[in-house]
């Protein structure tokens, strides 16, 4: 049986597997020889760092930092718009909260009986559902509860499909890499990036920060905001019964204080979340098995940028139509606290919009953000942070960055009509033109 499965592979993949095996074997021999030599002549292996580091320089138009919910869409849009694009993602796969966090039920693409968000995010969601043999919600029907129209997707299908679309759009993906430091140049940025065994200098015209917590914006010293109290994170898992991937949501447990700010706080959240799952397993006394555990906890809230415009909860709940709106959003005000969550639905007919200026750090040049870190007060953010608007922001931010790179201007100076035109060309829905 095992043999048969293997013979399903075509010659190319068999050849590639052999190549990888031989490659690994010769690498193993080389490193053994290296260690043996090093020992014989008394040289300390670690004194030869040039054997470990790869130094390279990459010149691009746009760097997207963070290949999560917003960043994946951003990279595809930048690439498809003809910008030479590099995507830096510190983990090893695309999708962020949608896949690594296990929140694989993006919403909301519709409001009040019609689709209000489409474009590249929707293309990815729709295709991954179709490829997985799933069903899409009927947006013509107004659901009883908002979450009924969230789209349940297969996180594994989504992440590999996203990868394929990035590659097809000409995006260079750099997993396990992040920016160490950055400096402004006459026409953009010079970044020093690091991954294991990799030192990369990147020269780019525009940065799209999609790190969730606006990490690049923080690194560059632009203002960010966050309150002392933040919403709890959640760890996603499945205890008892197999998890039907792409058909049902996972179990969730709150991780209070979960903070995505840095590797130390993320480690703390991971340890705390996994410990809670272990406790649940112990409580089950062998009657339930742990069938699924995500690699990362889900983080709901950390830093938001202080942008050229700050979206207030009044703007959000009144469905303000901003002059520089670049996409729609739709979700209840949804603030999780120590005691849980009580979503406050928007009034019938209300569809909030997201202005371009809420994606631009105040006083900045050549940088734009997308995702949950957009400039908004805490309550507005509790609704704006969901995945469909994050994807729409990713597309809009990248379209703006690609145009800015081409025109050699900063994002704020790109004419709005040109951004709308490019977005419409790539199937996004422009507010007021649904
Ligand atoms: C438990 C939970 C339940 C939720 N429920 C829903 C729901 O029902 N429906 C819904 O639509 N939304 C839901 N959300 C909200 C939504 O999932 C997130 O707000 C959204 O996915 C955030 O997208 P993002 O692109 O801003 O960030 P992320 O998806 O987190 O992406 C950030 C990416 O940046 C990478 N990164 C971070 N720092 C760096 C760096 N320095 N260098 C390189 N890469 C970096 C990360 O690895 C990650 O891939 C939920 C969130 C949580 C936590």
Tab-separated table of C-alpha atoms and ligand atoms in Angstrom:
chain	number	residue	atom	x	y	z
A	1	UNK	CA	0.000	0.000	0.000
A	2	UNK	CA	2.778	2.345	1.013
A	3	UNK	CA	4.637	1.431	-2.201
A	4	UNK	CA	1.557	2.186	-4.316
A	5	UNK	CA	1.111	5.605	-2.747
A	6	UNK	CA	4.663	6.468	-3.572
A	7	UNK	CA	4.391	5.266	-7.139
A	8	UNK	CA	1.510	7.746	-7.609
A	9	UNK	CA	4.173	10.413	-7.800
A	10	UNK	CA	5.357	11.324	-11.241
A	11	UNK	CA	8.981	11.042	-12.321
A	12	UNK	CA	9.667	14.676	-11.584
A	13	UNK	CA	8.660	14.460	-7.935
A	14	UNK	CA	10.424	11.115	-7.507
A	15	UNK	CA	13.504	12.692	-9.044
A	16	UNK	CA	13.157	15.693	-6.795
A	17	UNK	CA	12.799	13.455	-3.727
A	18	UNK	CA	15.957	11.560	-4.741
A	19	UNK	CA	17.748	14.855	-5.241
A	20	UNK	CA	16.658	16.017	-1.776
A	21	UNK	CA	17.745	12.713	-0.233
A	22	UNK	CA	21.142	12.866	-1.937
A	23	UNK	CA	21.395	16.530	-1.055
A	24	UNK	CA	20.772	15.804	2.601
A	25	UNK	CA	23.181	12.853	2.541
A	26	UNK	CA	25.980	14.919	1.022
A	27	UNK	CA	25.242	17.788	3.386
A	28	UNK	CA	25.524	15.356	6.284
A	29	UNK	CA	28.865	14.062	4.967
A	30	UNK	CA	30.143	17.579	4.386
A	31	UNK	CA	29.241	18.738	7.857
A	32	UNK	CA	30.726	15.624	9.472
A	33	UNK	CA	33.981	16.232	7.572
A	34	UNK	CA	33.888	19.863	8.560
A	35	UNK	CA	33.404	18.999	12.239
A	36	UNK	CA	36.131	16.325	12.110
A	37	UNK	CA	38.613	18.730	10.471
A	38	UNK	CA	37.715	21.430	12.876
A	39	UNK	CA	38.405	19.126	15.770
A	40	UNK	CA	41.728	17.900	14.359
A	41	UNK	CA	43.211	21.367	13.875
A	42	UNK	CA	41.648	22.678	17.065
A	43	UNK	CA	39.462	25.262	15.297
A	44	UNK	CA	36.218	26.115	16.975
A	45	UNK	CA	33.378	25.502	14.481
A	46	UNK	CA	31.501	28.556	15.712
A	47	UNK	CA	34.468	30.752	14.809
A	48	UNK	CA	33.588	30.342	11.125
A	49	UNK	CA	30.288	32.190	10.875
A	50	UNK	CA	30.698	32.853	7.148
A	51	UNK	CA	29.837	29.185	6.617
A	52	UNK	CA	26.440	29.773	8.211
A	53	UNK	CA	25.383	33.164	6.927
A	54	UNK	CA	24.042	33.926	3.480
A	55	UNK	CA	24.467	37.591	2.645
A	56	UNK	CA	22.304	38.950	-0.093
A	57	UNK	CA	20.829	42.201	-1.286
A	58	UNK	CA	17.320	42.435	-2.667
A	59	UNK	CA	16.001	45.471	-4.557
A	60	UNK	CA	12.233	45.698	-4.749
A	61	UNK	CA	9.423	48.212	-5.139
A	62	UNK	CA	7.292	46.987	-2.246
A	63	UNK	CA	8.062	45.015	0.903
A	64	UNK	CA	5.068	43.482	2.640
A	65	UNK	CA	5.922	42.590	6.222
A	66	UNK	CA	3.717	39.837	7.667
A	67	UNK	CA	2.058	37.214	5.462
A	68	UNK	CA	-1.066	36.898	7.592
A	69	UNK	CA	-4.704	37.655	6.851
A	70	UNK	CA	-4.062	41.110	5.398
A	71	UNK	CA	-0.457	40.617	4.251
A	72	UNK	CA	-1.082	37.613	1.993
A	73	UNK	CA	-3.700	39.562	0.045
A	74	UNK	CA	-1.454	42.641	0.030
A	75	UNK	CA	1.479	40.729	-1.463
A	76	UNK	CA	-0.683	39.184	-4.201
A	77	UNK	CA	-2.155	42.595	-5.063
A	78	UNK	CA	1.249	44.304	-5.184
A	79	UNK	CA	2.642	41.536	-7.384
A	80	UNK	CA	-0.347	41.547	-9.715
A	81	UNK	CA	-0.096	45.335	-10.022
A	82	UNK	CA	3.389	44.848	-11.456
A	83	UNK	CA	5.382	45.886	-8.381
A	84	UNK	CA	8.499	43.861	-7.603
A	85	UNK	CA	7.422	42.502	-4.232
A	86	UNK	CA	9.101	40.803	-1.283
A	87	UNK	CA	6.985	39.229	1.461
A	88	UNK	CA	8.679	38.787	4.844
A	89	UNK	CA	6.887	36.350	7.137
A	90	UNK	CA	8.412	35.361	10.451
A	91	UNK	CA	6.552	32.017	10.617
A	92	UNK	CA	6.682	29.232	8.042
A	93	UNK	CA	3.339	29.556	6.262
A	94	UNK	CA	0.862	32.106	4.988
A	95	UNK	CA	-2.457	33.104	6.527
A	96	UNK	CA	-1.592	34.347	10.040
A	97	UNK	CA	-4.618	34.199	12.317
A	98	UNK	CA	-6.671	32.587	9.534
A	99	UNK	CA	-4.404	29.532	9.402
A	100	UNK	CA	-1.670	29.500	12.061
A	101	UNK	CA	-4.123	30.765	14.671
A	102	UNK	CA	-6.891	28.448	13.421
A	103	UNK	CA	-9.490	31.205	13.066
A	104	UNK	CA	-10.469	29.680	9.731
A	105	UNK	CA	-13.908	31.235	9.412
A	106	UNK	CA	-13.374	34.648	7.824
A	107	UNK	CA	-16.129	37.220	7.886
A	108	UNK	CA	-17.941	39.207	6.941
A	109	UNK	CA	-18.030	39.639	3.180
A	110	UNK	CA	-21.708	40.605	3.134
A	111	UNK	CA	-24.154	42.975	4.800
A	112	UNK	CA	-27.903	43.312	4.583
A	113	UNK	CA	-28.386	40.874	1.708
A	114	UNK	CA	-25.458	41.790	-0.536
A	115	UNK	CA	-21.735	41.312	-0.882
A	116	UNK	CA	-19.769	44.351	0.306
A	117	UNK	CA	-16.204	42.957	0.218
A	118	UNK	CA	-14.763	40.975	-2.699
A	119	UNK	CA	-11.407	41.166	-4.517
A	120	UNK	CA	-8.373	38.993	-3.856
A	121	UNK	CA	-9.384	37.973	-0.317
A	122	UNK	CA	-12.726	36.707	-1.567
A	123	UNK	CA	-11.040	34.966	-4.518
A	124	UNK	CA	-8.837	33.061	-2.043
A	125	UNK	CA	-11.698	32.196	0.303
A	126	UNK	CA	-14.051	31.141	-2.497
A	127	UNK	CA	-11.460	29.037	-4.315
A	128	UNK	CA	-10.316	27.310	-1.150
A	129	UNK	CA	-13.909	26.375	-0.288
A	130	UNK	CA	-14.528	25.090	-3.821
A	131	UNK	CA	-11.258	23.129	-3.859
A	132	UNK	CA	-12.251	21.591	-0.523
A	133	UNK	CA	-15.747	20.643	-1.711
A	134	UNK	CA	-17.377	22.956	0.840
A	135	UNK	CA	-20.355	25.283	0.616
A	136	UNK	CA	-20.442	29.055	0.425
A	137	UNK	CA	-23.068	31.078	2.270
A	138	UNK	CA	-25.899	32.677	0.317
A	139	UNK	CA	-25.247	36.402	0.733
A	140	UNK	CA	-28.664	37.307	-0.678
A	141	UNK	CA	-30.171	36.065	2.596
A	142	UNK	CA	-29.817	38.202	5.732
A	143	UNK	CA	-28.858	35.699	8.455
A	144	UNK	CA	-30.454	35.601	11.934
A	145	UNK	CA	-27.035	35.934	13.577
A	146	UNK	CA	-24.054	37.674	11.973
A	147	UNK	CA	-21.732	34.688	12.343
A	148	UNK	CA	-23.932	32.465	10.157
A	149	UNK	CA	-22.422	34.110	7.070
A	150	UNK	CA	-18.815	33.590	8.100
A	151	UNK	CA	-17.176	31.233	5.638
A	152	UNK	CA	-15.714	28.076	7.126
A	153	UNK	CA	-12.536	27.224	5.232
A	154	UNK	CA	-9.922	24.491	5.324
A	155	UNK	CA	-6.876	26.221	6.817
A	156	UNK	CA	-4.439	23.871	5.066
A	157	UNK	CA	-5.969	24.396	1.630
A	158	UNK	CA	-6.105	28.144	2.213
A	159	UNK	CA	-2.441	28.480	3.104
A	160	UNK	CA	-1.085	26.471	0.166
A	161	UNK	CA	-3.440	28.162	-2.277
A	162	UNK	CA	-2.292	31.540	-0.964
A	163	UNK	CA	1.304	30.463	-1.469
A	164	UNK	CA	0.609	29.460	-5.064
A	165	UNK	CA	-1.112	32.770	-5.788
A	166	UNK	CA	1.820	34.716	-4.333
A	167	UNK	CA	4.307	32.775	-6.447
A	168	UNK	CA	2.116	33.214	-9.564
A	169	UNK	CA	1.985	36.970	-8.890
A	170	UNK	CA	5.804	37.014	-8.894
A	171	UNK	CA	6.077	37.656	-5.138
A	172	UNK	CA	9.291	36.511	-3.470
A	173	UNK	CA	8.330	34.861	-0.204
A	174	UNK	CA	10.893	34.994	2.621
A	175	UNK	CA	9.739	32.786	5.477
A	176	UNK	CA	11.381	32.988	8.894
A	177	UNK	CA	12.717	36.474	8.159
A	178	UNK	CA	12.040	39.765	9.825
A	179	UNK	CA	13.433	43.288	9.887
A	180	UNK	CA	16.234	43.979	12.364
A	181	UNK	CA	16.608	47.674	11.608
A	182	UNK	CA	15.649	50.174	8.962
A	183	UNK	CA	16.720	53.523	7.664
A	184	UNK	CA	15.037	55.988	5.343
A	185	UNK	CA	16.747	56.670	2.015
A	186	UNK	CA	16.092	59.362	-0.582
A	187	UNK	CA	13.497	57.214	-2.364
A	188	UNK	CA	12.357	54.693	0.223
A	189	UNK	CA	13.973	52.401	2.757
A	190	UNK	CA	16.998	50.279	3.412
A	191	UNK	CA	16.198	47.353	5.688
A	192	UNK	CA	18.445	44.849	7.382
A	193	UNK	CA	16.587	41.581	7.661
A	194	UNK	CA	17.552	38.343	9.352
A	195	UNK	CA	16.446	34.758	9.290
A	196	UNK	CA	18.376	31.709	10.399
A	197	UNK	CA	21.455	31.467	8.203
A	198	UNK	CA	20.310	34.524	6.259
A	199	UNK	CA	21.301	38.170	6.415
A	200	UNK	CA	19.519	40.182	3.801
A	201	UNK	CA	19.781	43.844	2.936
A	202	UNK	CA	16.601	45.061	1.292
A	203	UNK	CA	16.244	48.280	-0.659
A	204	UNK	CA	12.624	49.164	-1.305
A	205	UNK	CA	10.427	52.112	-2.178
A	206	UNK	CA	7.407	51.293	-0.025
A	207	UNK	CA	6.638	49.204	3.075
A	208	UNK	CA	3.244	47.642	3.786
A	209	UNK	CA	3.178	46.725	7.482
A	210	UNK	CA	0.781	43.803	7.975
A	211	UNK	CA	2.298	42.430	11.179
A	212	UNK	CA	-0.931	42.627	13.192
A	213	UNK	CA	0.608	44.869	15.846
A	214	UNK	CA	2.211	47.444	13.500
A	215	UNK	CA	5.672	46.222	14.443
A	216	UNK	CA	7.490	48.029	11.647
A	217	UNK	CA	5.688	51.268	12.439
A	218	UNK	CA	6.877	50.854	16.051
A	219	UNK	CA	10.428	50.051	14.936
A	220	UNK	CA	10.512	53.227	12.849
A	221	UNK	CA	9.379	55.295	15.824
A	222	UNK	CA	5.946	56.395	14.569
A	223	UNK	CA	3.227	56.602	17.187
A	224	UNK	CA	1.104	53.588	18.098
A	225	UNK	CA	-1.594	53.196	20.731
A	226	UNK	CA	-2.943	50.521	23.030
A	227	UNK	CA	-4.794	50.493	26.330
A	228	UNK	CA	-3.600	48.820	29.544
A	229	UNK	CA	-6.364	46.265	29.251
A	230	UNK	CA	-6.579	44.305	26.003
A	231	UNK	CA	-9.006	41.654	24.851
A	232	UNK	CA	-8.085	38.076	25.779
A	233	UNK	CA	-6.531	35.862	23.143
A	234	UNK	CA	-7.773	32.314	22.559
A	235	UNK	CA	-6.083	28.974	21.970
A	236	UNK	CA	-7.821	26.780	19.394
A	237	UNK	CA	-7.877	23.006	19.714
A	238	UNK	CA	-10.135	19.956	19.471
A	239	UNK	CA	-10.741	17.669	22.414
A	240	UNK	CA	-12.652	14.439	21.756
A	241	UNK	CA	-13.919	13.425	18.304
A	242	UNK	CA	-12.060	14.038	15.117
A	243	UNK	CA	-11.955	17.644	13.898
A	244	UNK	CA	-13.712	17.921	10.533
A	245	UNK	CA	-11.327	20.434	8.925
A	246	UNK	CA	-13.112	22.972	6.755
A	247	UNK	CA	-16.530	22.034	8.082
A	248	UNK	CA	-16.623	23.106	11.729
A	249	UNK	CA	-14.938	25.590	14.027
A	250	UNK	CA	-12.396	24.393	16.591
A	251	UNK	CA	-12.838	24.585	20.361
A	252	UNK	CA	-11.492	27.769	21.934
A	253	UNK	CA	-10.187	28.654	25.360
A	254	UNK	CA	-9.482	32.232	26.486
A	255	UNK	CA	-5.849	33.134	27.196
A	256	UNK	CA	-6.138	36.269	29.312
A	257	UNK	CA	-3.301	38.727	28.855
A	258	UNK	CA	-2.169	37.115	25.573
A	259	UNK	CA	0.102	39.709	23.999
A	260	UNK	CA	1.644	39.501	20.522
A	261	UNK	CA	4.143	42.332	21.115
A	262	UNK	CA	7.399	40.348	21.099
A	263	UNK	CA	8.855	36.842	21.197
A	264	UNK	CA	8.815	36.804	25.019
A	265	UNK	CA	5.139	37.735	25.358
A	266	UNK	CA	4.194	35.372	22.517
A	267	UNK	CA	6.089	32.553	24.276
A	268	UNK	CA	4.228	33.324	27.521
A	269	UNK	CA	0.878	33.197	25.700
A	270	UNK	CA	1.799	29.916	24.027
A	271	UNK	CA	2.819	28.315	27.320
A	272	UNK	CA	-0.291	29.581	29.111
A	273	UNK	CA	-2.665	28.503	26.308
A	274	UNK	CA	-1.175	25.047	25.922
A	275	UNK	CA	-1.193	24.570	29.691
A	276	UNK	CA	-4.934	25.339	29.751
A	277	UNK	CA	-5.513	22.733	27.023
A	278	UNK	CA	-3.455	20.191	29.006
A	279	UNK	CA	-5.597	20.883	32.072
A	280	UNK	CA	-8.752	20.253	30.002
A	281	UNK	CA	-7.268	16.987	28.777
A	282	UNK	CA	-6.463	15.908	32.348
A	283	UNK	CA	-9.999	16.787	33.433
A	284	UNK	CA	-11.311	14.442	30.716
A	285	UNK	CA	-9.525	11.556	32.534
A	286	UNK	CA	-8.752	9.587	29.390
A	287	UNK	CA	-12.322	9.825	28.046
A	288	UNK	CA	-11.423	12.390	25.400
A	289	UNK	CA	-8.377	12.610	23.171
A	290	UNK	CA	-6.571	15.748	22.042
A	291	UNK	CA	-7.247	15.602	18.309
A	292	UNK	CA	-6.018	18.977	17.150
A	293	UNK	CA	-3.862	21.816	18.485
A	294	UNK	CA	-2.967	24.978	16.581
A	295	UNK	CA	0.703	26.046	16.610
A	296	UNK	CA	-0.100	29.617	17.734
A	297	UNK	CA	-2.644	31.203	20.048
A	298	UNK	CA	-5.028	33.723	18.528
A	299	UNK	CA	-4.311	37.351	19.465
A	300	UNK	CA	-7.250	39.740	19.293
A	301	UNK	CA	-5.657	43.028	20.202
A	302	UNK	CA	-2.288	44.749	20.597
A	303	UNK	CA	-0.945	47.970	19.082
A	304	UNK	CA	-2.831	50.095	16.588
A	305	UNK	CA	-1.216	52.915	14.675
A	306	UNK	CA	-1.970	56.567	15.315
A	307	UNK	CA	-2.918	57.380	11.752
A	308	UNK	CA	-3.754	60.466	9.730
A	309	UNK	CA	-7.375	59.636	10.642
A	310	UNK	CA	-8.503	57.735	13.749
A	311	UNK	CA	-11.790	55.877	13.179
A	312	UNK	CA	-14.058	56.357	16.196
A	313	UNK	CA	-16.805	54.040	17.352
A	314	UNK	CA	-19.313	56.711	16.286
A	315	UNK	CA	-17.857	56.714	12.784
A	316	UNK	CA	-18.177	52.940	12.825
A	317	UNK	CA	-21.676	52.521	14.201
A	318	UNK	CA	-23.087	55.390	12.116
A	319	UNK	CA	-21.603	53.896	8.930
A	320	UNK	CA	-19.719	57.105	8.132
A	321	UNK	CA	-18.827	57.375	4.463
A	322	UNK	CA	-15.301	58.763	4.548
A	323	UNK	CA	-14.232	60.922	1.582
A	324	UNK	CA	-11.170	58.736	1.125
A	325	UNK	CA	-12.919	55.393	1.762
A	326	UNK	CA	-11.060	52.506	0.173
A	327	UNK	CA	-13.167	49.561	1.381
A	328	UNK	CA	-16.196	48.567	3.412
A	329	UNK	CA	-16.349	46.749	6.731
A	330	UNK	CA	-19.107	44.944	8.553
A	331	UNK	CA	-19.302	43.233	11.944
A	332	UNK	CA	-20.909	43.954	15.316
A	333	UNK	CA	-18.935	45.904	17.912
A	334	UNK	CA	-17.322	42.828	19.440
A	335	UNK	CA	-15.194	43.493	22.520
A	336	UNK	CA	-14.140	40.399	24.467
A	337	UNK	CA	-13.516	40.956	28.193
A	338	UNK	CA	-12.761	38.838	31.273
A	339	UNK	CA	-16.456	37.943	31.303
A	340	UNK	CA	-16.848	36.979	27.656
A	341	UNK	CA	-18.371	38.920	24.784
A	342	UNK	CA	-21.712	40.482	23.986
A	343	UNK	CA	-21.640	41.541	20.332
A	344	UNK	CA	-23.545	44.750	19.603
A	345	UNK	CA	-24.976	44.447	16.088
A	346	UNK	CA	-24.991	47.451	13.773
A	347	UNK	CA	-28.328	49.094	12.962
A	348	UNK	CA	-30.064	47.744	9.828
A	349	UNK	CA	-28.606	49.180	6.632
A	350	UNK	CA	-25.384	50.379	8.304
A	351	UNK	CA	-22.177	49.597	6.408
A	352	UNK	CA	-19.050	51.293	7.856
A	353	UNK	CA	-16.184	52.317	5.583
A	354	UNK	CA	-12.405	52.415	6.056
A	355	UNK	CA	-10.546	55.572	4.964
A	356	UNK	CA	-7.094	55.451	3.376
A	357	UNK	CA	-5.829	57.873	6.017
A	358	UNK	CA	-6.521	55.326	8.793
A	359	UNK	CA	-3.858	53.105	7.181
A	360	UNK	CA	-1.180	55.791	7.103
A	361	UNK	CA	0.914	56.415	10.229
A	362	UNK	CA	0.686	60.084	11.158
A	363	UNK	CA	3.515	62.142	9.690
A	364	UNK	CA	5.005	59.147	7.881
A	365	UNK	CA	6.442	58.737	4.394
A	366	UNK	CA	6.582	55.616	2.240
A	367	UNK	CA	4.830	53.285	4.666
A	368	UNK	CA	1.242	52.095	4.967
A	369	UNK	CA	-0.405	49.454	7.174
A	370	UNK	CA	-3.239	46.945	6.792
A	371	UNK	CA	-5.026	44.618	9.191
A	372	UNK	CA	-6.142	44.839	12.776
A	373	UNK	CA	-3.561	47.531	13.584
A	374	UNK	CA	-5.414	50.222	11.606
A	375	UNK	CA	-5.899	53.579	13.285
A	376	UNK	CA	-9.132	53.264	15.239
A	377	UNK	CA	-10.366	53.600	18.793
A	378	UNK	CA	-10.726	50.414	20.800
A	379	UNK	CA	-14.439	49.859	20.256
A	380	UNK	CA	-14.329	50.632	16.546
A	381	UNK	CA	-11.352	48.286	16.293
A	382	UNK	CA	-13.302	45.452	17.922
A	383	UNK	CA	-15.473	45.358	14.788
A	384	UNK	CA	-12.925	46.406	12.179
A	385	UNK	CA	-10.369	43.739	13.143
A	386	UNK	CA	-12.212	40.824	11.513
A	387	UNK	CA	-10.826	39.058	8.510
A	388	UNK	CA	-12.810	40.243	5.487
A	389	UNK	CA	-12.033	43.931	6.215
A	390	UNK	CA	-8.398	42.976	6.983
A	391	UNK	CA	-8.169	41.332	3.549
A	392	UNK	CA	-9.817	44.335	1.879
A	393	UNK	CA	-7.401	46.693	3.677
A	394	UNK	CA	-4.481	44.507	2.560
A	395	UNK	CA	-5.554	44.821	-1.051
A	396	UNK	CA	-6.143	48.585	-0.811
A	397	UNK	CA	-2.882	49.287	1.034
A	398	UNK	CA	-0.876	47.286	-1.499
A	399	UNK	CA	-2.598	48.894	-4.483
A	400	UNK	CA	-1.683	52.275	-2.986
A	401	UNK	CA	1.903	51.200	-2.274
A	402	UNK	CA	2.347	49.807	-5.797
A	403	UNK	CA	1.087	53.064	-7.335
A	404	UNK	CA	3.218	55.129	-4.944
A	405	UNK	CA	6.325	53.136	-5.930
A	406	UNK	CA	5.582	53.615	-9.626
A	407	UNK	CA	4.932	57.348	-9.271
A	408	UNK	CA	7.814	57.875	-6.800
A	409	UNK	CA	5.491	59.530	-4.279
A	410	UNK	CA	4.315	58.725	-0.754
A	411	UNK	CA	0.975	56.839	-0.318
A	412	UNK	CA	-0.887	59.961	0.799
A	413	UNK	CA	-0.061	61.618	-2.553
A	414	UNK	CA	-1.493	58.880	-4.750
A	415	UNK	CA	-4.734	60.156	-6.337
A	416	UNK	CA	-7.707	58.317	-4.813
A	417	UNK	CA	-9.334	57.803	-8.221
A	418	UNK	CA	-6.261	55.843	-9.375
A	419	UNK	CA	-6.360	53.649	-6.267
A	420	UNK	CA	-10.061	52.945	-6.859
A	421	UNK	CA	-9.399	52.192	-10.517
A	422	UNK	CA	-6.645	49.693	-9.716
A	423	UNK	CA	-8.752	48.060	-6.996
A	424	UNK	CA	-11.760	47.744	-9.300
A	425	UNK	CA	-9.518	46.174	-11.952
A	426	UNK	CA	-8.674	43.507	-9.368
A	427	UNK	CA	-12.342	42.895	-8.465
A	428	UNK	CA	-12.439	44.794	-5.170
A	429	UNK	CA	-15.682	46.510	-4.162
A	430	UNK	CA	-15.339	50.287	-3.825
A	431	UNK	CA	-17.599	51.867	-1.159
A	432	UNK	CA	-20.672	53.384	-2.762
A	433	UNK	CA	-20.242	51.220	-5.866
A	434	UNK	CA	-21.472	47.905	-4.417
B	1	LIG	C1	-9.669	33.798	18.807
B	1	LIG	C2	-10.032	34.740	17.729
B	1	LIG	C3	-11.287	34.632	17.128
B	1	LIG	C4	-11.617	35.469	16.061
B	1	LIG	N1	-12.828	35.311	15.438
B	1	LIG	C5	-13.015	35.884	14.233
B	1	LIG	C6	-14.138	35.532	13.437
B	1	LIG	O1	-15.018	34.802	13.879
B	1	LIG	N2	-14.229	36.057	12.179
B	1	LIG	C7	-13.285	36.914	11.703
B	1	LIG	O2	-13.387	37.311	10.546
B	1	LIG	N3	-12.241	37.324	12.464
B	1	LIG	C8	-12.077	36.805	13.700
B	1	LIG	N4	-11.009	37.176	14.474
B	1	LIG	C9	-10.167	38.332	14.083
B	1	LIG	C10	-9.181	38.071	12.984
B	1	LIG	O3	-8.846	36.713	12.896
B	1	LIG	C11	-7.887	38.895	13.160
B	1	LIG	O4	-8.116	40.147	13.713
B	1	LIG	C12	-7.237	39.071	11.782
B	1	LIG	O5	-7.021	37.794	11.229
B	1	LIG	C13	-5.954	39.868	11.890
B	1	LIG	O6	-5.325	39.913	10.636
B	1	LIG	P1	-3.920	40.647	10.464
B	1	LIG	O7	-3.517	40.450	9.051
B	1	LIG	O8	-4.013	42.010	11.016
B	1	LIG	O9	-2.930	39.850	11.422
B	1	LIG	P2	-2.438	38.344	11.369
B	1	LIG	O10	-3.366	37.470	10.611
B	1	LIG	O11	-2.141	37.981	12.772
B	1	LIG	O12	-1.105	38.431	10.520
B	1	LIG	C14	0.078	38.986	10.997
B	1	LIG	C15	1.226	38.226	10.340
B	1	LIG	O13	2.425	38.923	10.517
B	1	LIG	C16	3.449	38.029	10.908
B	1	LIG	N5	4.410	38.841	11.647
B	1	LIG	C17	4.219	39.485	12.825
B	1	LIG	N6	5.300	40.187	13.139
B	1	LIG	C18	6.183	40.021	12.121
B	1	LIG	C19	7.471	40.542	11.859
B	1	LIG	N7	8.070	41.370	12.709
B	1	LIG	N8	8.104	40.170	10.724
B	1	LIG	C20	7.507	39.308	9.841
B	1	LIG	N9	6.283	38.781	10.050
B	1	LIG	C21	5.622	39.157	11.170
B	1	LIG	C22	2.730	36.969	11.717
B	1	LIG	O14	3.464	35.776	11.779
B	1	LIG	C23	1.432	36.834	10.919
B	1	LIG	O15	1.545	35.909	9.881
B	1	LIG	C24	-10.681	36.422	15.596
B	1	LIG	C25	-9.434	36.555	16.218
B	1	LIG	C26	-9.115	35.712	17.263
B	1	LIG	C27	-7.775	35.849	17.885
